[in-house]
PDB file of C-alpha atoms in Angstrom:
ATOM      1  CA  MET A  11      41.638  21.371 -67.243  1.00 50.00           C
ATOM      2  CA  LYS A  12      44.895  21.959 -65.396  1.00 60.00           C
ATOM      3  CA  ASN A  13      46.225  19.144 -63.529  1.00 81.00           C
ATOM      4  CA  GLU A  14      48.217  20.119 -60.477  1.00 85.00           C
ATOM      5  CA  LEU A  15      49.955  17.156 -59.730  1.00 91.00           C
ATOM      6  CA  PHE A  16      50.891  16.828 -63.758  1.00 94.00           C
ATOM      7  CA  SER A  17      51.514  20.592 -63.943  1.00 93.00           C
ATOM      8  CA  LYS A  18      55.143  20.659 -62.070  1.00 91.00           C
ATOM      9  CA  GLN A  19      56.896  17.342 -62.917  1.00 97.00           C
ATOM     10  CA  ILE A  20      59.816  16.395 -64.431  1.00 98.00           C
ATOM     11  CA  CYS A  21      59.422  12.882 -65.848  1.00 98.00           C
ATOM     12  CA  LEU A  22      61.867  10.576 -67.288  1.00 98.00           C
ATOM     13  CA  VAL A  23      60.618   7.492 -69.385  1.00 98.00           C
ATOM     14  CA  PHE A  24      63.048   4.466 -69.741  1.00 98.00           C
ATOM     15  CA  ALA A  25      61.774   2.331 -72.889  1.00 98.00           C
ATOM     16  CA  PRO A  26      63.715  -0.612 -73.417  1.00 97.00           C
ATOM     17  CA  HIS A  27      63.033   0.087 -77.089  1.00 96.00           C
ATOM     18  CA  PRO A  28      61.582   2.487 -79.357  1.00 96.00           C
ATOM     19  CA  ASP A  29      57.521   2.071 -79.040  1.00 96.00           C
ATOM     20  CA  ASP A  30      57.494   0.725 -75.516  1.00 97.00           C
ATOM     21  CA  GLU A  31      56.993   4.174 -74.040  1.00 98.00           C
ATOM     22  CA  ALA A  32      54.043   4.649 -76.761  1.00 97.00           C
ATOM     23  CA  PHE A  33      52.473   1.131 -75.819  1.00 97.00           C
ATOM     24  CA  GLY A  34      52.572   1.955 -72.075  1.00 97.00           C
ATOM     25  CA  CYS A  35      52.746   5.755 -71.715  1.00 98.00           C
ATOM     26  CA  ALA A  36      52.000   8.050 -74.627  1.00 98.00           C
ATOM     27  CA  GLY A  37      48.531   9.224 -73.443  1.00 98.00           C
ATOM     28  CA  THR A  38      50.572  10.046 -69.723  1.00 98.00           C
ATOM     29  CA  ILE A  39      52.886  11.907 -71.708  1.00 98.00           C
ATOM     30  CA  ALA A  40      50.940  14.052 -73.722  1.00 98.00           C
ATOM     31  CA  LYS A  41      48.830  14.736 -70.600  1.00 98.00           C
ATOM     32  CA  LEU A  42      52.322  16.060 -68.556  1.00 98.00           C
ATOM     33  CA  LYS A  43      52.880  17.996 -71.882  1.00 98.00           C
ATOM     34  CA  ALA A  44      49.675  19.499 -71.868  1.00 97.00           C
ATOM     35  CA  CYS A  45      49.754  20.412 -68.184  1.00 97.00           C
ATOM     36  CA  GLY A  46      52.867  22.312 -68.390  1.00 97.00           C
ATOM     37  CA  SER A  47      55.212  19.560 -66.927  1.00 98.00           C
ATOM     38  CA  LYS A  48      58.926  18.206 -68.879  1.00 98.00           C
ATOM     39  CA  VAL A  49      59.014  15.251 -70.305  1.00 98.00           C
ATOM     40  CA  TYR A  50      62.766  13.218 -71.390  1.00 98.00           C
ATOM     41  CA  VAL A  51      62.424   9.849 -73.376  1.00 98.00           C
ATOM     42  CA  VAL A  52      65.189   7.171 -73.268  1.00 98.00           C
ATOM     43  CA  ALA A  53      64.870   4.085 -75.397  1.00 98.00           C
ATOM     44  CA  VAL A  54      67.908   2.059 -74.358  1.00 97.00           C
ATOM     45  CA  SER A  55      68.303  -0.114 -77.434  1.00 95.00           C
ATOM     46  CA  ALA A  56      67.264  -0.714 -81.546  1.00 92.00           C
ATOM     47  CA  GLY A  57      68.693  -2.254 -84.391  1.00 86.00           C
ATOM     48  CA  ASP A  58      68.496  -4.872 -86.973  1.00 83.00           C
ATOM     49  CA  VAL A  59      65.778  -7.357 -86.043  1.00 79.00           C
ATOM     50  CA  HIS A  60      64.309 -10.168 -87.787  1.00 73.00           C
ATOM     51  CA  HIS A  61      61.079 -10.663 -86.120  1.00 68.00           C
ATOM     52  CA  TYR A  62      59.691 -14.086 -85.755  1.00 65.00           C
ATOM     53  CA  ASN A  63      56.341 -15.241 -87.252  1.00 61.00           C
ATOM     54  CA  VAL A  64      55.536 -12.142 -88.854  1.00 65.00           C
ATOM     55  CA  LYS A  65      54.941 -11.760 -92.497  1.00 66.00           C
ATOM     56  CA  LYS A  66      55.166  -7.920 -93.004  1.00 66.00           C
ATOM     57  CA  TYR A  67      58.258  -6.030 -91.954  1.00 59.00           C
ATOM     58  CA  SER A  68      59.715  -9.550 -90.906  1.00 75.00           C
ATOM     59  CA  PHE A  69      63.235  -7.687 -90.764  1.00 82.00           C
ATOM     60  CA  VAL A  70      63.649  -4.130 -89.557  1.00 86.00           C
ATOM     61  CA  THR A  71      66.684  -2.264 -89.535  1.00 88.00           C
ATOM     62  CA  GLY A  72      67.781  -0.518 -86.682  1.00 86.00           C
ATOM     63  CA  GLU A  73      67.800   2.771 -88.680  1.00 91.00           C
ATOM     64  CA  LYS A  74      64.069   2.369 -89.214  1.00 92.00           C
ATOM     65  CA  ARG A  75      63.281   1.806 -85.631  1.00 93.00           C
ATOM     66  CA  HIS A  76      65.711   5.092 -84.969  1.00 94.00           C
ATOM     67  CA  GLN A  77      63.313   6.863 -87.733  1.00 96.00           C
ATOM     68  CA  GLU A  78      59.849   6.262 -86.039  1.00 96.00           C
ATOM     69  CA  PHE A  79      61.409   6.798 -82.679  1.00 97.00           C
ATOM     70  CA  GLU A  80      62.272  10.292 -83.784  1.00 98.00           C
ATOM     71  CA  ALA A  81      58.826  10.646 -85.414  1.00 98.00           C
ATOM     72  CA  ALA A  82      57.167   9.539 -82.212  1.00 98.00           C
ATOM     73  CA  MET A  83      58.901  11.789 -79.957  1.00 98.00           C
ATOM     74  CA  LYS A  84      57.882  14.752 -82.302  1.00 98.00           C
ATOM     75  CA  THR A  85      54.287  13.883 -82.000  1.00 98.00           C
ATOM     76  CA  LEU A  86      54.601  13.944 -78.557  1.00 98.00           C
ATOM     77  CA  GLY A  87      56.439  17.169 -78.243  1.00 98.00           C
ATOM     78  CA  VAL A  88      58.606  15.844 -75.640  1.00 98.00           C
ATOM     79  CA  ASP A  89      61.684  17.963 -74.156  1.00 98.00           C
ATOM     80  CA  ASP A  90      64.259  15.658 -75.169  1.00 98.00           C
ATOM     81  CA  TYR A  91      64.855  11.948 -75.941  1.00 98.00           C
ATOM     82  CA  GLU A  92      67.665   9.744 -76.237  1.00 98.00           C
ATOM     83  CA  LEU A  93      68.391   6.176 -78.121  1.00 97.00           C
ATOM     84  CA  VAL A  94      71.453   4.850 -76.223  1.00 96.00           C
ATOM     85  CA  PHE A  95      72.112   1.945 -78.131  1.00 94.00           C
ATOM     86  CA  ASN A  96      71.849   1.832 -81.823  1.00 89.00           C
ATOM     87  CA  ASP A  97      73.589  -1.356 -82.277  1.00 82.00           C
ATOM     88  CA  SER A  98      72.619  -4.833 -83.646  1.00 76.00           C
ATOM     89  CA  GLU A  99      75.072  -6.771 -81.474  1.00 81.00           C
ATOM     90  CA  ILE A 100      73.382  -5.316 -77.694  1.00 86.00           C
ATOM     91  CA  HIS A 101      69.688  -5.173 -79.142  1.00 83.00           C
ATOM     92  CA  LEU A 102      67.622  -7.771 -77.416  1.00 82.00           C
ATOM     93  CA  LYS A 103      70.458  -8.653 -75.465  1.00 91.00           C
ATOM     94  CA  LEU A 104      69.964  -5.937 -72.627  1.00 94.00           C
ATOM     95  CA  ASP A 105      69.956  -8.739 -69.984  1.00 93.00           C
ATOM     96  CA  ALA A 106      73.467 -10.151 -71.204  1.00 94.00           C
ATOM     97  CA  MET A 107      74.946  -6.788 -70.016  1.00 94.00           C
ATOM     98  CA  PRO A 108      76.086  -6.845 -66.289  1.00 96.00           C
ATOM     99  CA  LEU A 109      73.332  -5.255 -64.322  1.00 96.00           C
ATOM    100  CA  LYS A 110      75.921  -2.758 -62.946  1.00 97.00           C
ATOM    101  CA  GLU A 111      76.448  -1.287 -66.199  1.00 97.00           C
ATOM    102  CA  LEU A 112      73.052  -0.912 -67.263  1.00 97.00           C
ATOM    103  CA  ILE A 113      72.119   0.382 -63.725  1.00 98.00           C
ATOM    104  CA  SER A 114      75.123   2.947 -63.853  1.00 97.00           C
ATOM    105  CA  LEU A 115      74.213   3.825 -67.431  1.00 97.00           C
ATOM    106  CA  LEU A 116      70.529   4.753 -66.296  1.00 98.00           C
ATOM    107  CA  GLU A 117      71.546   6.327 -63.295  1.00 96.00           C
ATOM    108  CA  LYS A 118      74.395   8.616 -64.225  1.00 96.00           C
ATOM    109  CA  ASP A 119      76.322   7.653 -67.826  1.00 97.00           C
ATOM    110  CA  CYS A 120      73.610   8.181 -70.769  1.00 98.00           C
ATOM    111  CA  ARG A 121      72.817  11.751 -71.703  1.00 98.00           C
ATOM    112  CA  LEU A 122      69.506  11.687 -70.255  1.00 98.00           C
ATOM    113  CA  SER A 123      70.429   9.582 -67.120  1.00 98.00           C
ATOM    114  CA  ILE A 124      68.602  10.226 -63.826  1.00 97.00           C
ATOM    115  CA  ASP A 125      71.564  12.155 -62.470  1.00 95.00           C
ATOM    116  CA  LYS A 126      71.345  14.595 -65.067  1.00 96.00           C
ATOM    117  CA  VAL A 127      67.907  15.102 -65.593  1.00 97.00           C
ATOM    118  CA  LYS A 128      66.711  15.296 -61.987  1.00 96.00           C
ATOM    119  CA  PRO A 129      63.331  13.988 -62.498  1.00 97.00           C
ATOM    120  CA  THR A 130      60.551  13.898 -59.922  1.00 96.00           C
ATOM    121  CA  MET A 131      58.891  11.081 -61.554  1.00 98.00           C
ATOM    122  CA  VAL A 132      60.401   8.288 -63.426  1.00 98.00           C
ATOM    123  CA  ILE A 133      58.332   5.588 -65.598  1.00 98.00           C
ATOM    124  CA  LEU A 134      59.853   2.323 -66.163  1.00 98.00           C
ATOM    125  CA  PRO A 135      58.511  -0.730 -68.065  1.00 98.00           C
ATOM    126  CA  ALA A 136      56.844  -3.859 -66.195  1.00 96.00           C
ATOM    127  CA  ILE A 137      58.441  -6.912 -65.823  1.00 92.00           C
ATOM    128  CA  SER A 138      57.040  -9.511 -68.660  1.00 90.00           C
ATOM    129  CA  TYR A 139      58.521 -12.399 -70.414  1.00 91.00           C
ATOM    130  CA  ASN A 140      60.977 -10.019 -72.802  1.00 91.00           C
ATOM    131  CA  GLN A 141      64.245  -9.999 -71.317  1.00 93.00           C
ATOM    132  CA  ASP A 142      65.273  -6.741 -72.602  1.00 95.00           C
ATOM    133  CA  HIS A 143      62.007  -5.343 -70.356  1.00 95.00           C
ATOM    134  CA  GLU A 144      62.824  -7.054 -67.373  1.00 95.00           C
ATOM    135  CA  ALA A 145      66.555  -5.874 -67.599  1.00 97.00           C
ATOM    136  CA  VAL A 146      65.729  -2.283 -67.985  1.00 97.00           C
ATOM    137  CA  PHE A 147      63.337  -2.326 -64.972  1.00 97.00           C
ATOM    138  CA  ARG A 148      65.682  -4.022 -62.834  1.00 97.00           C
ATOM    139  CA  ALA A 149      68.181  -1.263 -63.556  1.00 98.00           C
ATOM    140  CA  GLY A 150      65.797   1.611 -63.407  1.00 98.00           C
ATOM    141  CA  PHE A 151      64.496   0.215 -59.911  1.00 98.00           C
ATOM    142  CA  THR A 152      67.915   0.136 -58.854  1.00 97.00           C
ATOM    143  CA  ALA A 153      68.753   3.506 -59.756  1.00 97.00           C
ATOM    144  CA  CYS A 154      65.824   5.094 -58.492  1.00 97.00           C
ATOM    145  CA  ARG A 155      66.500   3.346 -54.759  1.00 95.00           C
ATOM    146  CA  PRO A 156      65.864   5.730 -51.719  1.00 92.00           C
ATOM    147  CA  SER A 157      68.754   8.313 -51.209  1.00 85.00           C
ATOM    148  CA  LEU A 158      69.549  11.783 -49.318  1.00 82.00           C
ATOM    149  CA  PRO A 159      68.448  14.322 -51.718  1.00 77.00           C
ATOM    150  CA  ASP A 160      71.789  16.533 -50.947  1.00 79.00           C
ATOM    151  CA  VAL A 161      73.440  12.872 -52.496  1.00 78.00           C
ATOM    152  CA  LYS A 162      71.573  12.227 -55.528  1.00 80.00           C
ATOM    153  CA  PRO A 163      68.552  12.955 -57.286  1.00 80.00           C
ATOM    154  CA  PHE A 164      65.148  11.674 -55.195  1.00 89.00           C
ATOM    155  CA  GLN A 165      62.651  10.783 -57.531  1.00 95.00           C
ATOM    156  CA  LYS A 166      59.180  11.161 -55.573  1.00 95.00           C
ATOM    157  CA  ILE A 167      57.097   8.997 -57.820  1.00 97.00           C
ATOM    158  CA  VAL A 168      58.127   5.781 -59.496  1.00 98.00           C
ATOM    159  CA  LEU A 169      55.930   3.931 -61.862  1.00 98.00           C
ATOM    160  CA  SER A 170      55.767   0.886 -63.632  1.00 98.00           C
ATOM    161  CA  CYS A 171      53.728   1.233 -67.229  1.00 98.00           C
ATOM    162  CA  GLU A 172      51.561  -1.756 -69.248  1.00 95.00           C
ATOM    163  CA  TYR A 173      52.686  -3.403 -72.261  1.00 93.00           C
ATOM    164  CA  PRO A 174      49.573  -5.432 -74.197  1.00 91.00           C
ATOM    165  CA  ALA A 175      52.011  -8.640 -73.908  1.00 88.00           C
ATOM    166  CA  LEU A 176      51.877  -8.429 -69.988  1.00 90.00           C
ATOM    167  CA  SER A 177      48.595 -11.021 -70.671  1.00 86.00           C
ATOM    168  CA  TRP A 178      51.344 -13.683 -71.198  1.00 88.00           C
ATOM    169  CA  SER A 179      52.966 -13.807 -67.491  1.00 88.00           C
ATOM    170  CA  LEU A 180      53.346 -16.006 -64.795  1.00 88.00           C
ATOM    171  CA  GLU A 181      51.296 -15.815 -62.092  1.00 87.00           C
ATOM    172  CA  ARG A 182      53.585 -14.395 -59.542  1.00 84.00           C
ATOM    173  CA  GLU A 183      54.626 -11.591 -62.256  1.00 87.00           C
ATOM    174  CA  LYS A 184      50.911 -10.560 -63.558  1.00 91.00           C
ATOM    175  CA  PHE A 185      50.512  -6.895 -63.504  1.00 95.00           C
ATOM    176  CA  HIS A 186      48.264  -5.466 -61.160  1.00 95.00           C
ATOM    177  CA  PRO A 187      47.597  -1.637 -61.442  1.00 97.00           C
ATOM    178  CA  ASN A 188      46.979   0.525 -58.595  1.00 97.00           C
ATOM    179  CA  PHE A 189      47.435   4.102 -60.337  1.00 98.00           C
ATOM    180  CA  TYR A 190      45.743   5.124 -63.361  1.00 98.00           C
ATOM    181  CA  VAL A 191      46.019   8.379 -65.722  1.00 98.00           C
ATOM    182  CA  ASP A 192      42.928   9.225 -67.187  1.00 98.00           C
ATOM    183  CA  ILE A 193      43.609   9.939 -70.787  1.00 98.00           C
ATOM    184  CA  SER A 194      40.569  10.334 -72.075  1.00 98.00           C
ATOM    185  CA  GLU A 195      41.245  13.715 -73.874  1.00 98.00           C
ATOM    186  CA  TYR A 196      44.501  12.115 -74.626  1.00 98.00           C
ATOM    187  CA  LEU A 197      43.756   8.817 -76.479  1.00 98.00           C
ATOM    188  CA  GLU A 198      43.844   9.653 -79.990  1.00 98.00           C
ATOM    189  CA  ILE A 199      47.605  11.636 -79.603  1.00 98.00           C
ATOM    190  CA  LYS A 200      48.514   7.733 -78.201  1.00 98.00           C
ATOM    191  CA  LEU A 201      47.076   6.157 -80.891  1.00 97.00           C
ATOM    192  CA  LYS A 202      48.602   8.619 -83.374  1.00 98.00           C
ATOM    193  CA  THR A 203      52.255   8.189 -81.644  1.00 98.00           C
ATOM    194  CA  LEU A 204      51.617   4.812 -81.651  1.00 96.00           C
ATOM    195  CA  SER A 205      50.967   4.704 -85.884  1.00 95.00           C
ATOM    196  CA  CYS A 206      54.558   6.326 -86.039  1.00 95.00           C
ATOM    197  CA  TYR A 207      55.508   2.743 -85.205  1.00 94.00           C
ATOM    198  CA  ARG A 208      54.824   1.113 -88.656  1.00 91.00           C
ATOM    199  CA  SER A 209      57.141  -1.431 -88.356  1.00 89.00           C
ATOM    200  CA  GLN A 210      56.112  -2.179 -84.791  1.00 87.00           C
ATOM    201  CA  VAL A 211      52.409  -2.378 -85.102  1.00 86.00           C
ATOM    202  CA  ARG A 212      50.506  -5.596 -85.863  1.00 85.00           C
ATOM    203  CA  SER A 213      46.979  -5.522 -87.457  1.00 84.00           C
ATOM    204  CA  GLY A 214      43.600  -7.191 -86.686  1.00 84.00           C
ATOM    205  CA  LEU A 215      44.001  -9.543 -83.420  1.00 84.00           C
ATOM    206  CA  HIS A 216      47.043  -9.461 -82.723  1.00 84.00           C
ATOM    207  CA  HIS A 217      47.380  -7.993 -78.848  1.00 83.00           C
ATOM    208  CA  CYS A 218      49.899  -4.674 -80.465  1.00 86.00           C
ATOM    209  CA  SER A 219      46.877  -3.743 -83.035  1.00 91.00           C
ATOM    210  CA  LEU A 220      45.942  -0.289 -82.851  1.00 93.00           C
ATOM    211  CA  GLU A 221      42.437  -1.444 -82.148  1.00 94.00           C
ATOM    212  CA  ASN A 222      43.882  -3.529 -79.220  1.00 92.00           C
ATOM    213  CA  VAL A 223      45.856  -0.834 -77.549  1.00 95.00           C
ATOM    214  CA  GLU A 224      42.313   1.685 -77.708  1.00 96.00           C
ATOM    215  CA  TRP A 225      40.199  -1.633 -76.183  1.00 96.00           C
ATOM    216  CA  ILE A 226      43.097  -1.662 -73.230  1.00 96.00           C
ATOM    217  CA  SER A 227      42.543   1.827 -72.786  1.00 98.00           C
ATOM    218  CA  ARG A 228      39.183   2.041 -72.693  1.00 98.00           C
ATOM    219  CA  VAL A 229      38.778  -0.840 -70.261  1.00 97.00           C
ATOM    220  CA  ARG A 230      41.237   0.557 -68.092  1.00 98.00           C
ATOM    221  CA  GLY A 231      38.977   3.651 -68.271  1.00 98.00           C
ATOM    222  CA  ARG A 232      35.985   1.813 -67.113  1.00 98.00           C
ATOM    223  CA  GLU A 233      37.690   0.414 -64.420  1.00 98.00           C
ATOM    224  CA  VAL A 234      38.192   3.865 -62.894  1.00 98.00           C
ATOM    225  CA  SER A 235      34.501   5.184 -64.562  1.00 98.00           C
ATOM    226  CA  VAL A 236      36.628   7.249 -67.370  1.00 98.00           C
ATOM    227  CA  GLU A 237      36.592   7.049 -70.959  1.00 98.00           C
ATOM    228  CA  ALA A 238      40.358   5.937 -71.790  1.00 98.00           C
ATOM    229  CA  ALA A 239      42.902   5.267 -68.977  1.00 98.00           C
ATOM    230  CA  GLU A 240      46.390   4.153 -68.363  1.00 98.00           C
ATOM    231  CA  ALA A 241      47.341   1.950 -66.038  1.00 98.00           C
ATOM    232  CA  PHE A 242      50.495   1.965 -63.599  1.00 98.00           C
ATOM    233  CA  MET A 243      51.756  -0.057 -60.933  1.00 98.00           C
ATOM    234  CA  CYS A 244      53.017   2.473 -58.358  1.00 98.00           C
ATOM    235  CA  HIS A 245      56.439   1.631 -56.341  1.00 98.00           C
ATOM    236  CA  ARG A 246      57.117   4.787 -54.506  1.00 97.00           C
ATOM    237  CA  PHE A 247      54.744   8.006 -54.297  1.00 97.00           C
ATOM    238  CA  LEU A 248      55.889  10.744 -51.887  1.00 94.00           C
ATOM    239  CA  VAL A 249      53.910  13.354 -50.649  1.00 87.00           C
TER     240      VAL A 249
END
């Protein structure tokens, strides 16, 4: 059934790295597309990385991450996507960039910036212990500050999405969802999209396993009495 709210959005997703959009909101992206909305995804950085305490895929190249990102975006059928920095010098160091530069990048300088896409909905990463996630949230949140529509684009809906690692957070930074999206019909495509990131998905009991992502989706669903859901923190919802 077509959802009226989801049928007329221009959604811009900011992911710190390729895979964060899949963990956090792939089901919502699939639902938006199925309802007729436009979706654009910006992954800010990827690069060569030595994973700590990982046996398989202990070393992953930036090119591998880029290929996985392209496969995931094709699976979701988004309208366009961008990897801003495919550079090992910047990857996992976004917190070292001057915040003003990162704000400008998301607001007006990257190819799929807020000023160029003119989104009605923006999805950001929730704050976590990951320094890149916090940097992108802070920059994106600032870029979405209130403004006059005739001066710059104004986003009526601003959300931040969940990530499995958020369970390890300081009490004052805990993720407290207040906005849920029913993805019962789109859980399968969320897991299929996540499967594109073979170098990032873990196995067994790890919080980044496909099994855990499915369980989180089903638990979030039970919180609102549906089969599966994605949870968000809503920072602005203007009607």
